[in-house]
């Protein structure tokens, strides 16, 4: 079992930055981890995922060059650095771990409870 706890969400003006954290505990090694988001009345979408052993990231086109996913293995914590935030980035952000395909649209086994990000203009 893996427990994932997100933090770092909040309200920020457009153009600002936030850093999300996802603390993992339990059987913590997983082949991949990622960040996903869901806005009201929209489907959940993959934002960024990382193959943990290779530290290889994949980003959604909508966040490329603005968001950075990283992993601190010593702290068992996944991060998402979000810069130049836009109102359309407003959503609940979730951390997830463990997938067969490790893609932005793949199925993941473990999910956190989410942290809200609100970007106002």
JSON list of C-alpha atoms in Angstrom, two decimals, residues 3-120:
[
{"chain": "A", "resi": 3, "resn": "UNK", "atom": "CA", "xyz": [-0.24, 6.68, 0.90]},
{"chain": "A", "resi": 4, "resn": "UNK", "atom": "CA", "xyz": [0.05, 9.97, -0.96]},
{"chain": "A", "resi": 5, "resn": "UNK", "atom": "CA", "xyz": [-0.56, 13.36, 0.64]},
{"chain": "A", "resi": 6, "resn": "UNK", "atom": "CA", "xyz": [-0.54, 16.53, -1.45]},
{"chain": "A", "resi": 7, "resn": "UNK", "atom": "CA", "xyz": [0.11, 20.04, -0.18]},
{"chain": "A", "resi": 8, "resn": "UNK", "atom": "CA", "xyz": [1.04, 23.47, -1.49]},
{"chain": "A", "resi": 9, "resn": "UNK", "atom": "CA", "xyz": [-2.13, 24.51, -3.25]},
{"chain": "A", "resi": 10, "resn": "UNK", "atom": "CA", "xyz": [-3.65, 27.94, -2.86]},
{"chain": "A", "resi": 11, "resn": "UNK", "atom": "CA", "xyz": [-4.86, 31.07, -4.62]},
{"chain": "A", "resi": 12, "resn": "UNK", "atom": "CA", "xyz": [-2.47, 33.04, -6.78]},
{"chain": "A", "resi": 13, "resn": "UNK", "atom": "CA", "xyz": [-2.69, 35.83, -9.31]},
{"chain": "A", "resi": 14, "resn": "UNK", "atom": "CA", "xyz": [-2.16, 35.01, -12.96]},
{"chain": "A", "resi": 15, "resn": "UNK", "atom": "CA", "xyz": [1.53, 35.01, -13.77]},
{"chain": "A", "resi": 16, "resn": "UNK", "atom": "CA", "xyz": [2.44, 33.80, -10.32]},
{"chain": "A", "resi": 17, "resn": "UNK", "atom": "CA", "xyz": [3.95, 30.55, -9.10]},
{"chain": "A", "resi": 18, "resn": "UNK", "atom": "CA", "xyz": [3.16, 27.69, -6.75]},
{"chain": "A", "resi": 19, "resn": "UNK", "atom": "CA", "xyz": [4.97, 24.52, -5.77]},
{"chain": "A", "resi": 20, "resn": "UNK", "atom": "CA", "xyz": [2.96, 21.42, -5.00]},
{"chain": "A", "resi": 21, "resn": "UNK", "atom": "CA", "xyz": [4.33, 18.58, -2.91]},
{"chain": "A", "resi": 22, "resn": "UNK", "atom": "CA", "xyz": [3.28, 14.96, -2.68]},
{"chain": "A", "resi": 23, "resn": "UNK", "atom": "CA", "xyz": [4.62, 13.04, 0.29]},
{"chain": "A", "resi": 24, "resn": "UNK", "atom": "CA", "xyz": [4.65, 9.28, -0.20]},
{"chain": "A", "resi": 25, "resn": "UNK", "atom": "CA", "xyz": [4.66, 6.72, 2.57]},
{"chain": "A", "resi": 26, "resn": "UNK", "atom": "CA", "xyz": [4.13, 3.01, 2.89]},
{"chain": "A", "resi": 27, "resn": "UNK", "atom": "CA", "xyz": [5.51, 0.76, 0.17]},
{"chain": "A", "resi": 28, "resn": "UNK", "atom": "CA", "xyz": [6.99, 3.80, -1.42]},
{"chain": "A", "resi": 29, "resn": "UNK", "atom": "CA", "xyz": [8.91, 2.55, -4.44]},
{"chain": "A", "resi": 30, "resn": "UNK", "atom": "CA", "xyz": [6.75, 2.83, -7.52]},
{"chain": "A", "resi": 31, "resn": "UNK", "atom": "CA", "xyz": [7.75, 2.71, -11.17]},
{"chain": "A", "resi": 32, "resn": "UNK", "atom": "CA", "xyz": [6.22, 6.07, -11.92]},
{"chain": "A", "resi": 33, "resn": "UNK", "atom": "CA", "xyz": [4.45, 8.97, -10.29]},
{"chain": "A", "resi": 34, "resn": "UNK", "atom": "CA", "xyz": [2.61, 11.93, -11.66]},
{"chain": "A", "resi": 35, "resn": "UNK", "atom": "CA", "xyz": [0.39, 14.94, -11.28]},
{"chain": "A", "resi": 36, "resn": "UNK", "atom": "CA", "xyz": [-3.13, 15.17, -12.60]},
{"chain": "A", "resi": 37, "resn": "UNK", "atom": "CA", "xyz": [-5.81, 17.82, -12.36]},
{"chain": "A", "resi": 38, "resn": "UNK", "atom": "CA", "xyz": [-9.54, 18.15, -12.64]},
{"chain": "A", "resi": 39, "resn": "UNK", "atom": "CA", "xyz": [-11.42, 21.39, -13.11]},
{"chain": "A", "resi": 40, "resn": "UNK", "atom": "CA", "xyz": [-15.13, 21.69, -12.34]},
{"chain": "A", "resi": 41, "resn": "UNK", "atom": "CA", "xyz": [-17.27, 19.97, -14.97]},
{"chain": "A", "resi": 42, "resn": "UNK", "atom": "CA", "xyz": [-14.19, 18.76, -16.83]},
{"chain": "A", "resi": 43, "resn": "UNK", "atom": "CA", "xyz": [-12.53, 15.38, -17.06]},
{"chain": "A", "resi": 44, "resn": "UNK", "atom": "CA", "xyz": [-9.36, 14.67, -15.16]},
{"chain": "A", "resi": 45, "resn": "UNK", "atom": "CA", "xyz": [-6.24, 15.25, -17.23]},
{"chain": "A", "resi": 46, "resn": "UNK", "atom": "CA", "xyz": [-2.62, 14.30, -16.88]},
{"chain": "A", "resi": 47, "resn": "UNK", "atom": "CA", "xyz": [-0.30, 17.22, -16.22]},
{"chain": "A", "resi": 48, "resn": "UNK", "atom": "CA", "xyz": [3.12, 15.65, -15.74]},
{"chain": "A", "resi": 49, "resn": "UNK", "atom": "CA", "xyz": [4.43, 12.15, -15.03]},
{"chain": "A", "resi": 50, "resn": "UNK", "atom": "CA", "xyz": [7.85, 10.79, -14.22]},
{"chain": "A", "resi": 51, "resn": "UNK", "atom": "CA", "xyz": [9.50, 7.39, -14.50]},
{"chain": "A", "resi": 52, "resn": "UNK", "atom": "CA", "xyz": [11.02, 7.26, -11.04]},
{"chain": "A", "resi": 53, "resn": "UNK", "atom": "CA", "xyz": [14.10, 5.17, -11.78]},
{"chain": "A", "resi": 54, "resn": "UNK", "atom": "CA", "xyz": [15.11, 7.18, -14.84]},
{"chain": "A", "resi": 55, "resn": "UNK", "atom": "CA", "xyz": [13.67, 10.52, -13.68]},
{"chain": "A", "resi": 56, "resn": "UNK", "atom": "CA", "xyz": [12.24, 10.91, -17.16]},
{"chain": "A", "resi": 57, "resn": "UNK", "atom": "CA", "xyz": [9.39, 13.45, -17.30]},
{"chain": "A", "resi": 58, "resn": "UNK", "atom": "CA", "xyz": [6.47, 13.78, -19.68]},
{"chain": "A", "resi": 59, "resn": "UNK", "atom": "CA", "xyz": [4.36, 16.93, -19.77]},
{"chain": "A", "resi": 60, "resn": "UNK", "atom": "CA", "xyz": [1.01, 17.87, -21.18]},
{"chain": "A", "resi": 61, "resn": "UNK", "atom": "CA", "xyz": [1.35, 20.39, -24.00]},
{"chain": "A", "resi": 62, "resn": "UNK", "atom": "CA", "xyz": [-0.66, 22.91, -22.01]},
{"chain": "A", "resi": 63, "resn": "UNK", "atom": "CA", "xyz": [1.97, 23.09, -19.25]},
{"chain": "A", "resi": 64, "resn": "UNK", "atom": "CA", "xyz": [5.24, 22.53, -21.13]},
{"chain": "A", "resi": 65, "resn": "UNK", "atom": "CA", "xyz": [7.87, 25.16, -20.37]},
{"chain": "A", "resi": 66, "resn": "UNK", "atom": "CA", "xyz": [5.82, 26.38, -17.39]},
{"chain": "A", "resi": 67, "resn": "UNK", "atom": "CA", "xyz": [5.61, 23.37, -15.05]},
{"chain": "A", "resi": 68, "resn": "UNK", "atom": "CA", "xyz": [8.43, 21.16, -13.77]},
{"chain": "A", "resi": 69, "resn": "UNK", "atom": "CA", "xyz": [8.02, 17.78, -12.11]},
{"chain": "A", "resi": 70, "resn": "UNK", "atom": "CA", "xyz": [10.75, 16.52, -9.83]},
{"chain": "A", "resi": 71, "resn": "UNK", "atom": "CA", "xyz": [11.36, 13.78, -7.29]},
{"chain": "A", "resi": 72, "resn": "UNK", "atom": "CA", "xyz": [13.36, 13.90, -4.08]},
{"chain": "A", "resi": 73, "resn": "UNK", "atom": "CA", "xyz": [13.96, 10.22, -3.37]},
{"chain": "A", "resi": 74, "resn": "UNK", "atom": "CA", "xyz": [15.56, 10.91, 0.00]},
{"chain": "A", "resi": 75, "resn": "UNK", "atom": "CA", "xyz": [12.40, 12.65, 1.17]},
{"chain": "A", "resi": 76, "resn": "UNK", "atom": "CA", "xyz": [10.02, 10.36, -0.76]},
{"chain": "A", "resi": 77, "resn": "UNK", "atom": "CA", "xyz": [8.39, 13.48, -2.12]},
{"chain": "A", "resi": 78, "resn": "UNK", "atom": "CA", "xyz": [7.21, 14.39, -5.60]},
{"chain": "A", "resi": 79, "resn": "UNK", "atom": "CA", "xyz": [7.02, 18.06, -6.56]},
{"chain": "A", "resi": 80, "resn": "UNK", "atom": "CA", "xyz": [5.34, 20.14, -9.21]},
{"chain": "A", "resi": 81, "resn": "UNK", "atom": "CA", "xyz": [6.79, 23.58, -9.72]},
{"chain": "A", "resi": 82, "resn": "UNK", "atom": "CA", "xyz": [4.22, 25.72, -11.51]},
{"chain": "A", "resi": 83, "resn": "UNK", "atom": "CA", "xyz": [5.23, 29.04, -13.06]},
{"chain": "A", "resi": 84, "resn": "UNK", "atom": "CA", "xyz": [3.43, 31.63, -15.19]},
{"chain": "A", "resi": 85, "resn": "UNK", "atom": "CA", "xyz": [0.13, 30.33, -13.90]},
{"chain": "A", "resi": 86, "resn": "UNK", "atom": "CA", "xyz": [-3.00, 31.03, -15.91]},
{"chain": "A", "resi": 87, "resn": "UNK", "atom": "CA", "xyz": [-6.66, 31.07, -14.87]},
{"chain": "A", "resi": 88, "resn": "UNK", "atom": "CA", "xyz": [-7.17, 27.92, -16.94]},
{"chain": "A", "resi": 89, "resn": "UNK", "atom": "CA", "xyz": [-4.76, 26.12, -14.59]},
{"chain": "A", "resi": 90, "resn": "UNK", "atom": "CA", "xyz": [-7.41, 26.37, -11.86]},
{"chain": "A", "resi": 91, "resn": "UNK", "atom": "CA", "xyz": [-8.25, 22.84, -10.74]},
{"chain": "A", "resi": 92, "resn": "UNK", "atom": "CA", "xyz": [-7.90, 20.25, -8.03]},
{"chain": "A", "resi": 93, "resn": "UNK", "atom": "CA", "xyz": [-4.46, 18.74, -8.41]},
{"chain": "A", "resi": 94, "resn": "UNK", "atom": "CA", "xyz": [-3.85, 15.10, -7.56]},
{"chain": "A", "resi": 95, "resn": "UNK", "atom": "CA", "xyz": [-0.73, 13.04, -7.10]},
{"chain": "A", "resi": 96, "resn": "UNK", "atom": "CA", "xyz": [-0.76, 9.45, -8.34]},
{"chain": "A", "resi": 97, "resn": "UNK", "atom": "CA", "xyz": [1.62, 6.50, -8.36]},
{"chain": "A", "resi": 98, "resn": "UNK", "atom": "CA", "xyz": [2.13, 3.13, -10.00]},
{"chain": "A", "resi": 99, "resn": "UNK", "atom": "CA", "xyz": [1.01, 2.43, -13.52]},
{"chain": "A", "resi": 100, "resn": "UNK", "atom": "CA", "xyz": [1.69, -0.18, -16.19]},
{"chain": "A", "resi": 101, "resn": "UNK", "atom": "CA", "xyz": [2.10, 2.38, -18.97]},
{"chain": "A", "resi": 102, "resn": "UNK", "atom": "CA", "xyz": [3.12, 5.46, -16.96]},
{"chain": "A", "resi": 103, "resn": "UNK", "atom": "CA", "xyz": [1.54, 7.85, -19.40]},
{"chain": "A", "resi": 104, "resn": "UNK", "atom": "CA", "xyz": [-0.54, 10.98, -18.99]},
{"chain": "A", "resi": 105, "resn": "UNK", "atom": "CA", "xyz": [-3.65, 9.00, -19.88]},
{"chain": "A", "resi": 106, "resn": "UNK", "atom": "CA", "xyz": [-2.74, 5.75, -18.16]},
{"chain": "A", "resi": 107, "resn": "UNK", "atom": "CA", "xyz": [-4.44, 4.12, -15.20]},
{"chain": "A", "resi": 108, "resn": "UNK", "atom": "CA", "xyz": [-2.71, 4.64, -11.84]},
{"chain": "A", "resi": 109, "resn": "UNK", "atom": "CA", "xyz": [-3.15, 2.49, -8.76]},
{"chain": "A", "resi": 110, "resn": "UNK", "atom": "CA", "xyz": [-2.74, 5.01, -5.96]},
{"chain": "A", "resi": 111, "resn": "UNK", "atom": "CA", "xyz": [-4.12, 8.52, -5.59]},
{"chain": "A", "resi": 112, "resn": "UNK", "atom": "CA", "xyz": [-3.90, 11.32, -3.07]},
{"chain": "A", "resi": 113, "resn": "UNK", "atom": "CA", "xyz": [-6.83, 13.43, -1.87]},
{"chain": "A", "resi": 114, "resn": "UNK", "atom": "CA", "xyz": [-5.87, 16.47, -3.91]},
{"chain": "A", "resi": 115, "resn": "UNK", "atom": "CA", "xyz": [-4.92, 20.08, -3.32]},
{"chain": "A", "resi": 116, "resn": "UNK", "atom": "CA", "xyz": [-6.82, 23.02, -4.80]},
{"chain": "A", "resi": 117, "resn": "UNK", "atom": "CA", "xyz": [-5.12, 25.53, -7.07]},
{"chain": "A", "resi": 118, "resn": "UNK", "atom": "CA", "xyz": [-6.98, 28.71, -7.97]},
{"chain": "A", "resi": 119, "resn": "UNK", "atom": "CA", "xyz": [-5.53, 31.26, -10.36]},
{"chain": "A", "resi": 120, "resn": "UNK", "atom": "CA", "xyz": [-7.31, 34.60, -10.61]}
]
